Coordinates of C-alpha atoms in Angstrom, one line a residue:
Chain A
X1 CA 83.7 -14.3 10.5
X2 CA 82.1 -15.0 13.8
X3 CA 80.5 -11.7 15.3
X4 CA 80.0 -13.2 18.9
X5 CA 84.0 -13.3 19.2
X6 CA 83.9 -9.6 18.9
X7 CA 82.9 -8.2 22.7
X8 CA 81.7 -4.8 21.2
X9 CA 78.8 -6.3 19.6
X10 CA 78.1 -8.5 22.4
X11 CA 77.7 -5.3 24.6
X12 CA 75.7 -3.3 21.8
X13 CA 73.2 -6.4 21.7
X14 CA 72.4 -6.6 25.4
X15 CA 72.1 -3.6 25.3
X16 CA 69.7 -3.1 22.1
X17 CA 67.8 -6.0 23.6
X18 CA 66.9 -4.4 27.1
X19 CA 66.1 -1.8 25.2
X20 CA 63.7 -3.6 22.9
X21 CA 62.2 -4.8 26.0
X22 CA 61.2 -1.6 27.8
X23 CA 60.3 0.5 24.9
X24 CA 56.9 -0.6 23.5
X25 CA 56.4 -1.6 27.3
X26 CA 56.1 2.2 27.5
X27 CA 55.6 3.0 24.1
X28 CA 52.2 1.3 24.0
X29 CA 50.8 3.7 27.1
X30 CA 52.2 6.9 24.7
X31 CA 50.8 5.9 21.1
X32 CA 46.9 5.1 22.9
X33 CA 47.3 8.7 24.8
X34 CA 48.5 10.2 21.5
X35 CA 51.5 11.0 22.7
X36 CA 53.7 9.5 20.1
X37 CA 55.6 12.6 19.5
X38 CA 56.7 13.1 23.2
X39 CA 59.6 10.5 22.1
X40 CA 61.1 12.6 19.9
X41 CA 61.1 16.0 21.7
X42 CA 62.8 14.0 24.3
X43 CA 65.3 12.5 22.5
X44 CA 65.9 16.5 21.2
X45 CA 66.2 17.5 25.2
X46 CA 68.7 14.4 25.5
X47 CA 70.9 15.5 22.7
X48 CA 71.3 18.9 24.8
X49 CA 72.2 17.0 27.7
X50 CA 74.8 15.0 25.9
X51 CA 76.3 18.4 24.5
X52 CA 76.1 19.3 28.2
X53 CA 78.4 16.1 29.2
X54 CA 80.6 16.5 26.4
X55 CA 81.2 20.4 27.0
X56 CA 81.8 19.5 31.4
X57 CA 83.8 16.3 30.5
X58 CA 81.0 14.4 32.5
X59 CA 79.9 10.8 31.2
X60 CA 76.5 11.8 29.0
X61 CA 74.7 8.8 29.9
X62 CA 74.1 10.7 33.1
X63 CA 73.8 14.1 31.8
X64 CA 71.2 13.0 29.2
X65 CA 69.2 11.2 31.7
X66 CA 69.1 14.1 34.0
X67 CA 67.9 16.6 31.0
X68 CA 65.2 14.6 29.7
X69 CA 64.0 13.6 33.1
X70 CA 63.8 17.0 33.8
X71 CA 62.7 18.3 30.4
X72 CA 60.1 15.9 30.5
X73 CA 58.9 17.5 33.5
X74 CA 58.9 20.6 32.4
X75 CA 56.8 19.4 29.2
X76 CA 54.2 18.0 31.2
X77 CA 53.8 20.9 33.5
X78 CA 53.5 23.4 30.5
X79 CA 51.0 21.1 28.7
X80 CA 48.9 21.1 32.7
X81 CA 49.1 24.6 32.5
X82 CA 46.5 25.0 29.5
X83 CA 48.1 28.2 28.7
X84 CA 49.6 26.0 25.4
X85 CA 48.1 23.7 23.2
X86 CA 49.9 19.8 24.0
X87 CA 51.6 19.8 20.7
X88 CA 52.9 23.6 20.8
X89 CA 54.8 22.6 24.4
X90 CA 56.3 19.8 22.8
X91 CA 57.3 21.8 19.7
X92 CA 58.5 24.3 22.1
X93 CA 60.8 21.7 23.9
X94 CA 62.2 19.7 20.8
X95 CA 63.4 23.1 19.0
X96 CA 64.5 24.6 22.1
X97 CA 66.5 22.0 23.2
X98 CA 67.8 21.3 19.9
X99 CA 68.8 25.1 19.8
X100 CA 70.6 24.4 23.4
X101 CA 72.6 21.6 21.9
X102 CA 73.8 23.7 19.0
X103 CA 75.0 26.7 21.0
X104 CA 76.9 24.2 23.5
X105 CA 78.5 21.8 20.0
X106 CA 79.9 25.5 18.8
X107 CA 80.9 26.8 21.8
X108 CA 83.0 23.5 22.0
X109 CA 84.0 23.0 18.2
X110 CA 85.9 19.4 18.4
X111 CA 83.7 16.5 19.5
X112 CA 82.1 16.3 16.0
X113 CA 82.5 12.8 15.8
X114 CA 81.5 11.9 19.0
X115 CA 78.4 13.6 18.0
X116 CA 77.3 11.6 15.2
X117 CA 77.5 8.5 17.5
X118 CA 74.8 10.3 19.5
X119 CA 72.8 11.5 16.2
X120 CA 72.5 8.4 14.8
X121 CA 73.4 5.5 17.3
X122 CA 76.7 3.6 17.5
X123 CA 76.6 0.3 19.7
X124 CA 80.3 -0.7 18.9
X125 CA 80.8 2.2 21.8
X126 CA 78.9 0.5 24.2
X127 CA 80.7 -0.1 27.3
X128 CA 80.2 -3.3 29.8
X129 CA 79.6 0.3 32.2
X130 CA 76.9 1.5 29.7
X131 CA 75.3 -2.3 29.4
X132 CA 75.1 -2.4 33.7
X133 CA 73.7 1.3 33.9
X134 CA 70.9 0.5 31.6
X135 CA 70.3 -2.9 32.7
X136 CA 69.8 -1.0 36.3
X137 CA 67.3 1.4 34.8
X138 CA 65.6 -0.7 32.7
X139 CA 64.7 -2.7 36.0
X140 CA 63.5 0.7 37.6
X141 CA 61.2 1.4 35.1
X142 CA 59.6 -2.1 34.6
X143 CA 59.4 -2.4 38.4
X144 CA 57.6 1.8 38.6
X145 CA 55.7 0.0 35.5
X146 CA 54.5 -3.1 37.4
X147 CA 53.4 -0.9 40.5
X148 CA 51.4 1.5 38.7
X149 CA 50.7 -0.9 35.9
X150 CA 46.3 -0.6 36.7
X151 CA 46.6 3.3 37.3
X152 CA 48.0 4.1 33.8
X153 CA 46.0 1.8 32.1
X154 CA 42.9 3.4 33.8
X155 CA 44.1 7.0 32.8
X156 CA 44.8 6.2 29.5
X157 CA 41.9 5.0 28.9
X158 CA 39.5 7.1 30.3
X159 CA 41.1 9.7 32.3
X160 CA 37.8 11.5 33.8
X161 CA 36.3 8.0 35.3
X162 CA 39.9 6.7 36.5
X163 CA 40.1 10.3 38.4
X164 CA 36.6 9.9 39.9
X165 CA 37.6 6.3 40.9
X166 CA 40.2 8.3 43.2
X167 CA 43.1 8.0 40.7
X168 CA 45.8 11.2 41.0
X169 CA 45.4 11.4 37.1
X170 CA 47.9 14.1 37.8
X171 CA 50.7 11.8 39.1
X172 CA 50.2 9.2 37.1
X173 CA 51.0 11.5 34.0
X174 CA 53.8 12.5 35.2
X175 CA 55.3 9.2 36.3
X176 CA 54.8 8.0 32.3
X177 CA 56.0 11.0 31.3
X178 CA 59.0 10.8 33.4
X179 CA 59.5 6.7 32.5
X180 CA 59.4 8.0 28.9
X181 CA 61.9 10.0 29.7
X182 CA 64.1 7.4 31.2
X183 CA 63.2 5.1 27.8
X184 CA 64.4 7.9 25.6
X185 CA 67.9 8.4 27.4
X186 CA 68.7 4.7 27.6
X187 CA 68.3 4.0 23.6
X188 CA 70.4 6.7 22.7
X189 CA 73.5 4.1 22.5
X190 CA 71.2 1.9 20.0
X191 CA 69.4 4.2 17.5
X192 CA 70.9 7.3 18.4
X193 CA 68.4 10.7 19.1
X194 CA 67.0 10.9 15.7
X195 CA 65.5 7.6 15.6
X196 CA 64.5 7.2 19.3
X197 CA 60.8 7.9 18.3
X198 CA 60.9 5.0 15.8
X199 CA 61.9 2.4 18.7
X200 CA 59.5 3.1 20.7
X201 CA 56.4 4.1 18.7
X202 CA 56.7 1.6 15.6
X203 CA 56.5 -1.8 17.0
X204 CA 53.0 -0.9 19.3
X205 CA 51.6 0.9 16.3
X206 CA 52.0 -2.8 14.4
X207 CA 51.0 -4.6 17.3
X208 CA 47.6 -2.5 17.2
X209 CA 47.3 -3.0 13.8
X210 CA 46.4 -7.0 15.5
X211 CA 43.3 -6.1 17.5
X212 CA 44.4 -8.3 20.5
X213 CA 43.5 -7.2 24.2
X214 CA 46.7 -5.2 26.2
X215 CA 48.8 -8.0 27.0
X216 CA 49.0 -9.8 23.9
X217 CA 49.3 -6.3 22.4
X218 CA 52.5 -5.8 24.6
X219 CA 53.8 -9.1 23.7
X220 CA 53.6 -8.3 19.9
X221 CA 55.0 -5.6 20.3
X222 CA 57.9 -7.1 22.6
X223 CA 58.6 -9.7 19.5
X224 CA 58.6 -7.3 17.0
X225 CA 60.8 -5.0 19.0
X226 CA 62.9 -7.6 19.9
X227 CA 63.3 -9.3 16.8
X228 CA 64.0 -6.1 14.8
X229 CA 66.6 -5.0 17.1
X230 CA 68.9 -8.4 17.4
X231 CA 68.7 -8.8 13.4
X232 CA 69.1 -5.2 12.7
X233 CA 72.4 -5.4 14.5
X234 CA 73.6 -8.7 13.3
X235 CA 72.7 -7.0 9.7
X236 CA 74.6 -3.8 10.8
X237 CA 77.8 -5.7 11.2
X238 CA 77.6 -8.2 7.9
X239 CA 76.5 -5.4 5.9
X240 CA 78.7 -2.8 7.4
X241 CA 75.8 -0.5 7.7
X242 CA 73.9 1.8 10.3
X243 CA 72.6 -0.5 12.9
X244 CA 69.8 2.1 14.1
X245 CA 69.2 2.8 10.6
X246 CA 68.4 -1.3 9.6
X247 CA 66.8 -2.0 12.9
X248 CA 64.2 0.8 11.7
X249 CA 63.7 -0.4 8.4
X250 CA 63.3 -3.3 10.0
X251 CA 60.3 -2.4 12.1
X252 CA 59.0 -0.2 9.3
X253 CA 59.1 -3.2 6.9
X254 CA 57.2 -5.3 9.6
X255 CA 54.6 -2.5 10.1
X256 CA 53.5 -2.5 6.3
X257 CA 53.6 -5.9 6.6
X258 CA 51.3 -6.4 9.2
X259 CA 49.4 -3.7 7.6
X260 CA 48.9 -4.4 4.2
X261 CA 48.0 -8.3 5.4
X262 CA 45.3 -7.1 7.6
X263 CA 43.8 -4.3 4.7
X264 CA 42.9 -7.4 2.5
Chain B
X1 CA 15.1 -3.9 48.1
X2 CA 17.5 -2.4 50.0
X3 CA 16.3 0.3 52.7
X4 CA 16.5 3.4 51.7
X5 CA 16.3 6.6 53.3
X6 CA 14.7 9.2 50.7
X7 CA 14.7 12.0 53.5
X8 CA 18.9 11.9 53.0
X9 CA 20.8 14.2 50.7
X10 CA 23.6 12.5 49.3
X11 CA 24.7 15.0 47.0
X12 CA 24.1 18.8 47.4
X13 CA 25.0 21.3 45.1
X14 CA 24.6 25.2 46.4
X15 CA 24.7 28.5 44.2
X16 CA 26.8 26.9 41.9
X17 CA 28.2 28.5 38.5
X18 CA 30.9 28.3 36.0
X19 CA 32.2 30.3 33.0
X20 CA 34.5 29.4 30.0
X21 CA 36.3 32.5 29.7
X22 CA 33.9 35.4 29.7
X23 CA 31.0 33.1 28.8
X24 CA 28.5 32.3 32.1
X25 CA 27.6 28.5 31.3
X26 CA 26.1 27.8 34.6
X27 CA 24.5 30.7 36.7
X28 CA 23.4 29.7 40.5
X29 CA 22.4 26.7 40.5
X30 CA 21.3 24.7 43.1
X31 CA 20.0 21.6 44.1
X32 CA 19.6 18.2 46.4
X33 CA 19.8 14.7 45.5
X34 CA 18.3 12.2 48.2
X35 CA 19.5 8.7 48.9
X36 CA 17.8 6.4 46.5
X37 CA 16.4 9.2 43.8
X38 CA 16.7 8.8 40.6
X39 CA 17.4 12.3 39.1
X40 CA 17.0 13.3 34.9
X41 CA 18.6 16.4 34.3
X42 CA 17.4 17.5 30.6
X43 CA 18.2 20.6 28.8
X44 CA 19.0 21.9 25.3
X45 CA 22.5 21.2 23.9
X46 CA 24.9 23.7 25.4
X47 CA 23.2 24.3 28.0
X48 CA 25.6 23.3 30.7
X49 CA 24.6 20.0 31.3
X50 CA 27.7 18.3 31.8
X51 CA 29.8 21.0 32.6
X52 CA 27.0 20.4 35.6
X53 CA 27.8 16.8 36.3
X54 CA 31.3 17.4 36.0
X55 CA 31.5 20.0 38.5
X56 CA 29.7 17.3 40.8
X57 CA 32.4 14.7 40.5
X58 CA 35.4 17.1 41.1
X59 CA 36.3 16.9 37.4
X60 CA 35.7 20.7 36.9
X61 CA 35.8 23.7 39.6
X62 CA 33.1 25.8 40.1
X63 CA 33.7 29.8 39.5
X64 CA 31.5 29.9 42.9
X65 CA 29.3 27.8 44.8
X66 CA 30.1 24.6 46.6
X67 CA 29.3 20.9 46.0
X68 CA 29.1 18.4 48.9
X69 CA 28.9 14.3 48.5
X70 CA 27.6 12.1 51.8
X71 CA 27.6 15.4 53.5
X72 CA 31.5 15.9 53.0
X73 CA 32.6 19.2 51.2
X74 CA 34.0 17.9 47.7
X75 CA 37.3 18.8 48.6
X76 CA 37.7 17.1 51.4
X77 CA 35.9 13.8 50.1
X78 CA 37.5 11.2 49.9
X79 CA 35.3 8.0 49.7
X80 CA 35.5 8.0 45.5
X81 CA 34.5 4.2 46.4
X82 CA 31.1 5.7 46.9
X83 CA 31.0 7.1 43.3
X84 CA 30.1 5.6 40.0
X85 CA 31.1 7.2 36.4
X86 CA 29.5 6.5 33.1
X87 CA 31.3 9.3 30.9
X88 CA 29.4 10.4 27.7
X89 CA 31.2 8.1 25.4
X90 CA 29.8 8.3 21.6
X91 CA 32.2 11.0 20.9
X92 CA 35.3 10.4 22.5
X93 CA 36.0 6.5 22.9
X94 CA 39.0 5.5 21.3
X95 CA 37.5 2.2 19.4
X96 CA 40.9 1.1 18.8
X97 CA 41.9 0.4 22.2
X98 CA 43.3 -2.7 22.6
X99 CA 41.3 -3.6 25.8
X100 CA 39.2 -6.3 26.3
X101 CA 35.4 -6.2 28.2
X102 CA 36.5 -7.8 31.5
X103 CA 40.2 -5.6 31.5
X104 CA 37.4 -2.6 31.4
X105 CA 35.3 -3.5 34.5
X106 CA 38.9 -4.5 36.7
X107 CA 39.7 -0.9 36.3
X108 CA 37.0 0.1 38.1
X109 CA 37.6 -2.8 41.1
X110 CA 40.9 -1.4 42.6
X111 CA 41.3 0.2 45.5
X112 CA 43.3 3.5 44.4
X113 CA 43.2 4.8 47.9
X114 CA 46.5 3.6 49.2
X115 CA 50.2 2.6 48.3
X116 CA 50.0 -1.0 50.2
X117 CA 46.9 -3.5 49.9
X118 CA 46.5 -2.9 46.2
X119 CA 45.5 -5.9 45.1
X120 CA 41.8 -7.2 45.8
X121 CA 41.5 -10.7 46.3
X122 CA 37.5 -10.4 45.7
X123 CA 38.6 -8.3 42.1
X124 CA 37.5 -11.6 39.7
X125 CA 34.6 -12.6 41.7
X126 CA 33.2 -8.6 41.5
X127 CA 34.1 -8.8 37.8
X128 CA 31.9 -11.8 37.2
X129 CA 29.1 -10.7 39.1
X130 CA 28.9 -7.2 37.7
X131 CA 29.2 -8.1 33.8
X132 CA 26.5 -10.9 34.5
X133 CA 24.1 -8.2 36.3
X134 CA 24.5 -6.1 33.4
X135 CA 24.2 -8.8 31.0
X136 CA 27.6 -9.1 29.3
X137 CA 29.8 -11.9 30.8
X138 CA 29.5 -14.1 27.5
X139 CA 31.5 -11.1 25.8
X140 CA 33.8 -10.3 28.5
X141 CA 36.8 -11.8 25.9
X142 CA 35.8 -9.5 23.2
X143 CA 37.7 -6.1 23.0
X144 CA 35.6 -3.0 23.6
X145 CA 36.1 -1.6 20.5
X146 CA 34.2 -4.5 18.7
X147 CA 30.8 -4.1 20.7
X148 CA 28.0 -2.0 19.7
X149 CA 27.3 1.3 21.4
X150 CA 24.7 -0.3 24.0
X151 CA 26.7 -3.6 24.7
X152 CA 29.5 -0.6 25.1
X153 CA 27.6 1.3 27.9
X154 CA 26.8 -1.8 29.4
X155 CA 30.2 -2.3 30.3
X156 CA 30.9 1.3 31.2
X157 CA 28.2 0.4 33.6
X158 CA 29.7 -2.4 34.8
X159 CA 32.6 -0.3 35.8
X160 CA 31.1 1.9 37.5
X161 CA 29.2 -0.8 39.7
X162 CA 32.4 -2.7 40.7
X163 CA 33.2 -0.4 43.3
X164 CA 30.0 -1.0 44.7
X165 CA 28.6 2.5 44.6
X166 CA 25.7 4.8 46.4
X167 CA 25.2 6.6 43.9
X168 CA 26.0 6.5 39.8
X169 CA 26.4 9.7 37.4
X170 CA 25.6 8.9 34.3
X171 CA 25.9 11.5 31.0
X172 CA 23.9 10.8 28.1
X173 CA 24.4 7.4 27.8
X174 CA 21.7 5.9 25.3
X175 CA 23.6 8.4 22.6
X176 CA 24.0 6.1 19.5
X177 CA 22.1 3.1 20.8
X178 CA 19.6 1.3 18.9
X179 CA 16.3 1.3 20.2
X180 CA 15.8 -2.2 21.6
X181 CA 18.7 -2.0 23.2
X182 CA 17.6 1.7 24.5
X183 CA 14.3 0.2 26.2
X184 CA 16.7 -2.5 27.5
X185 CA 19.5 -0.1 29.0
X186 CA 16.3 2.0 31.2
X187 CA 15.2 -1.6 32.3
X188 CA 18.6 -1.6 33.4
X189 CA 18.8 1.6 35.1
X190 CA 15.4 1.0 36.8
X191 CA 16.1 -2.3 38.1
X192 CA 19.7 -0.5 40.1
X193 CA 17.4 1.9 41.0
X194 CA 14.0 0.5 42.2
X195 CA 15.9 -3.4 43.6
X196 CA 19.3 -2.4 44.8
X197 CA 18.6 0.8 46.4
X198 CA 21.1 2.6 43.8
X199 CA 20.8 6.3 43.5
X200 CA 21.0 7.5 39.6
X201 CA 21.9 10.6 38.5
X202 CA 21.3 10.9 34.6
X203 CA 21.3 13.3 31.9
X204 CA 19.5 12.5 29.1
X205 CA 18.1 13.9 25.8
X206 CA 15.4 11.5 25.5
X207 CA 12.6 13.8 27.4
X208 CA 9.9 11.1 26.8
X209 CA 11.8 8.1 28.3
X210 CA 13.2 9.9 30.9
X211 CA 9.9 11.2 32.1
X212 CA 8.8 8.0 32.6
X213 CA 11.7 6.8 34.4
X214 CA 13.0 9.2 36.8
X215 CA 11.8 10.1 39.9
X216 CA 12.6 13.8 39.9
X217 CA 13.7 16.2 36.6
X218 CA 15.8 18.7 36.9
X219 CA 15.6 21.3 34.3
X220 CA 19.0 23.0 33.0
X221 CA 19.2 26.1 30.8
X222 CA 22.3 27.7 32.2
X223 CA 20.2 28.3 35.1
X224 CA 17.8 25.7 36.8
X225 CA 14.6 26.5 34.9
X226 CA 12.9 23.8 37.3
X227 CA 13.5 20.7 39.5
X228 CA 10.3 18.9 39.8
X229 CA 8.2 15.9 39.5
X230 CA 8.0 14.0 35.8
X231 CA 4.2 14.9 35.6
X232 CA 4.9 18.8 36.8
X233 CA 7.5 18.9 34.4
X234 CA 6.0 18.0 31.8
X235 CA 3.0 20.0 32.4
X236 CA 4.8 23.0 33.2
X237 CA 7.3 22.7 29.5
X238 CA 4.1 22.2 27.9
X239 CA 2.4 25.6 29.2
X240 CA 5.9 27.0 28.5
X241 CA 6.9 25.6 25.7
X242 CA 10.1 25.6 27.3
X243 CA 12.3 23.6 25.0
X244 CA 10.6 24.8 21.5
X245 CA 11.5 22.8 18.7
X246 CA 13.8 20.7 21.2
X247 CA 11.0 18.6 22.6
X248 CA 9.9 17.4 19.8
X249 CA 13.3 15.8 18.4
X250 CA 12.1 12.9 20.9
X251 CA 8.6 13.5 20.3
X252 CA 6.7 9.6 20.4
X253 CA 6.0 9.5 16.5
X254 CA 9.9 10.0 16.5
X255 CA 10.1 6.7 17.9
X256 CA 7.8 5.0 15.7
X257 CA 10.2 4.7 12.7

């Protein structure tokens, strides 16, 4: 059995690739500002914005994209305002959103399956559509990446000397905030919402474990990403098992790897 | 040496105070810093001290009072070029960070002013000079996280220089350095200050060294107890016994061991 004659995975691995590009290109900037857990109240904003599609009849690529662009807005502004603690505002957002999503799946009763593709990740229903729309994005957020690329590093960092170097600190937040928000909606197809957070946090928290300066850190991370995503899928479809699921085993199995080598 | 003209203020900071909540941290304060001084403020901990520097550089917003930098009212300056940052780093540097010693200094070498002409075509040949005026080119492969806390500072010097400043704040930064390399880092500091014409503003715990160094001392118990020579300073803490036990926590048989 030959998977490559079978265009459904063909499309969930460009896809899960491109993924596995941008995400520890981002994720590396979130893990060193301690951000880690923005991923995941993100990918809870998402789900409500999928519920959102599903309910209007509207594709929910779009619909999750718009909600976590704008949920991760609305994080970042409550964290600025310093009337909640950092982690409270996203603890706020991931339950409230999750809340959102259950209200809309039973006012809607019907689309539980379709659901559980978006829980957990389903690439055989990857389109050629989905493959181009994320190809797009992913090009908008290594090229808003690239531009800003010495900014963010600067405000990561060291946020009070890249600010009196003239840096809006401010803006740059919520640029990352708002590429992680872009990261977050585009992986859905791969790992689904639960496991988001693994995709992007896992492989830079191994490629730290390293101690190698930013850009071989990235690239690490890129490999590992990378590697765990195109074997986690071609496992998925031998095995007849959850591709998000093995791709995160995956990672997690590199991670203790790398870990446990480097503790001796 | 650079001229230098002492009889300009480059940074003057009127009536200014701040409060956390209902607490008064900083109460009226004001003061001048001329082109080419180099400025110790001293003070117990908790006394405001860099809740004063930060309200300087923009990073914090005075309750009332106003700052200005080159005679530009802080919130309209814009010449951040002009300004150099060494952040108090023993406590909150993130070791792990996966950056190496020259990535550090580039930071500080780009132009953040504008959208277009981002890019520096002098950025490598600052680098190099910088890191070799502060002594650390051989390690600028190393990551930042693996140098000791004086080869750190060194660096965060370095930064700050690659802008080519007027004047550099700096906020404690001998905390956790050993003592040769202490001695080594005030070499430092006086060679900016004395051959290139740099202006330094500096707080410091170390009452002894800094008396020795600095030009001027400026005295900060949530209100500006004095701002005064080295000598008068330390004649006037002495009749006072203005710091109490705190003095002697630097005290020169401290040093000896």
């Amino acid at each position: 059995m030959n998977l490559f004659q079978y265009t459904f995975i063909l499309h969930g691995l460009s896809a899960g690739i491109i993924v596995a590009v941008i995400a520890p290109m981002v994720g590396i900037f979130l893990v060193l500002k301690r951000y880690s857990l923005i991923a995941d109240t993100l990918a809870h904003v998402s789900l409500a914005g999928i519920a959102i599609g599903l309910l209007a009849g509207i594709n929910p690529v779009f619909t999750a994209l718009g909600a976590t662009v704008l949920g991760s807005l609305g994080v970042e502004r409550l964290r600025m305002s310093k009337n909640v603690y950092g982690e409270s505002a996203l603890a706020l957002f991931l339950s409230g959103s999750l809340a959102l999503a259950i209200v809309l799946i039973s006012l809607a009763r019907g689309f539980n399956t379709n659901l559980f593709n978006y829980l957990f990740g389903s690439i055989v229903t990857v389109t050629i559509g989905d493959v181009y729309t994320i190809l797009c994005l992913a090009f908008v957020v290594i090229a808003i990446l690239a531009f800003f690329y010495r900014e963010i590093i600067y405000v990561t960092f060291d946020e009070d000397a890249a600010q009196v170097s003239g840096v809006n600190t401010r803006r740059i937040n919520t640029i990352l905030i708002v590429l992680a928000a872009l990261v977050v909606s585009l992986s859905i197809p791969i790992v689904g919402v639960l496991l988001i957070g693994a995709l992007i946090v896992i492989p830079v928290v191994s490629a730290l474990q390293l101690r190698k300066n930013f850009m071989k850190t990235i690239l690490y991370a890129e490999i590992i990403s990378i590697f765990s995503v195109i074997i986690g899928i071609i496992a998925s479809f031998y095995l007849n098992i959850s591709a998000g699921g093995a791709i995160v085993l995956l990672m997690l199995a590199i991670f203790f790897g790398i870990y446990i080598l480097k503790k001796r | 040496m650079q001229s230098v003209n002492h009889s300009k203020n480059i940074v003057e900071v009127k009536n200014v105070s701040f409060s956390y909540g209902s607490e008064l941290v900083l109460e009226n304060i004001s003061f001048d810093v001329h082109e080419g001084d180099y400025l110790g403020i001293v003070g117990p901990n908790g006394a405001g001290k860099t809740t004063l520097l930060k309200i300087m550089l923009g990073l914090l917003k005075p309750a009332s009072g106003s700052i200005s930098l080159f005679g530009t009212s802080l919130s309209d300056f814009k010449d951040w070029r002009k300004i150099g940052y060494v952040p108090q780093k023993a406590t909150n540097f993130d070791s792990g960070f996966p950056v190496s010693v020259y990535d550090v200094v580039l930071m500080g070498c780009y132009n953040y002013k504008g959208l277009c002409c981002r890019i520096n075509t002098g950025d490598c040949s600052i680098v190099e000079r910088v890191l070799k005026q502060v002594g650390m080119w051989e390690y600028r492969d190393r990551l930042i996280g693996d140098l000791s806390g004086g080869q750190q500072q060194r660096v965060f010097i370095a930064r700050a220089l690659a802008t080519e400043p007027k004047i550099i704040f700096l906020d404690e930064p001998t905390t956790g350095v050993d003592k040769k390399m202490h001695d080594e880092f005030y070499d430092l500091l006086r060679t900016l200050n004395r051959d290139a014409g740099l202006t330094l503003v500096l707080i410091s715990h170390d009452i002894e060294k800094i008396t020795e160094e600095a030009m001027h001392i400026a005295c900060i118990d949530r209100t500006l107890v004095c701002h005064t020579s080295p000598e008068e300073f330390l004649k006037e803490s002495e009749s006072k016994n203005m710091f109490g036990e705190k003095v002697k926590i630097v005290s020169p048989h401290h040093h000896a061991h």
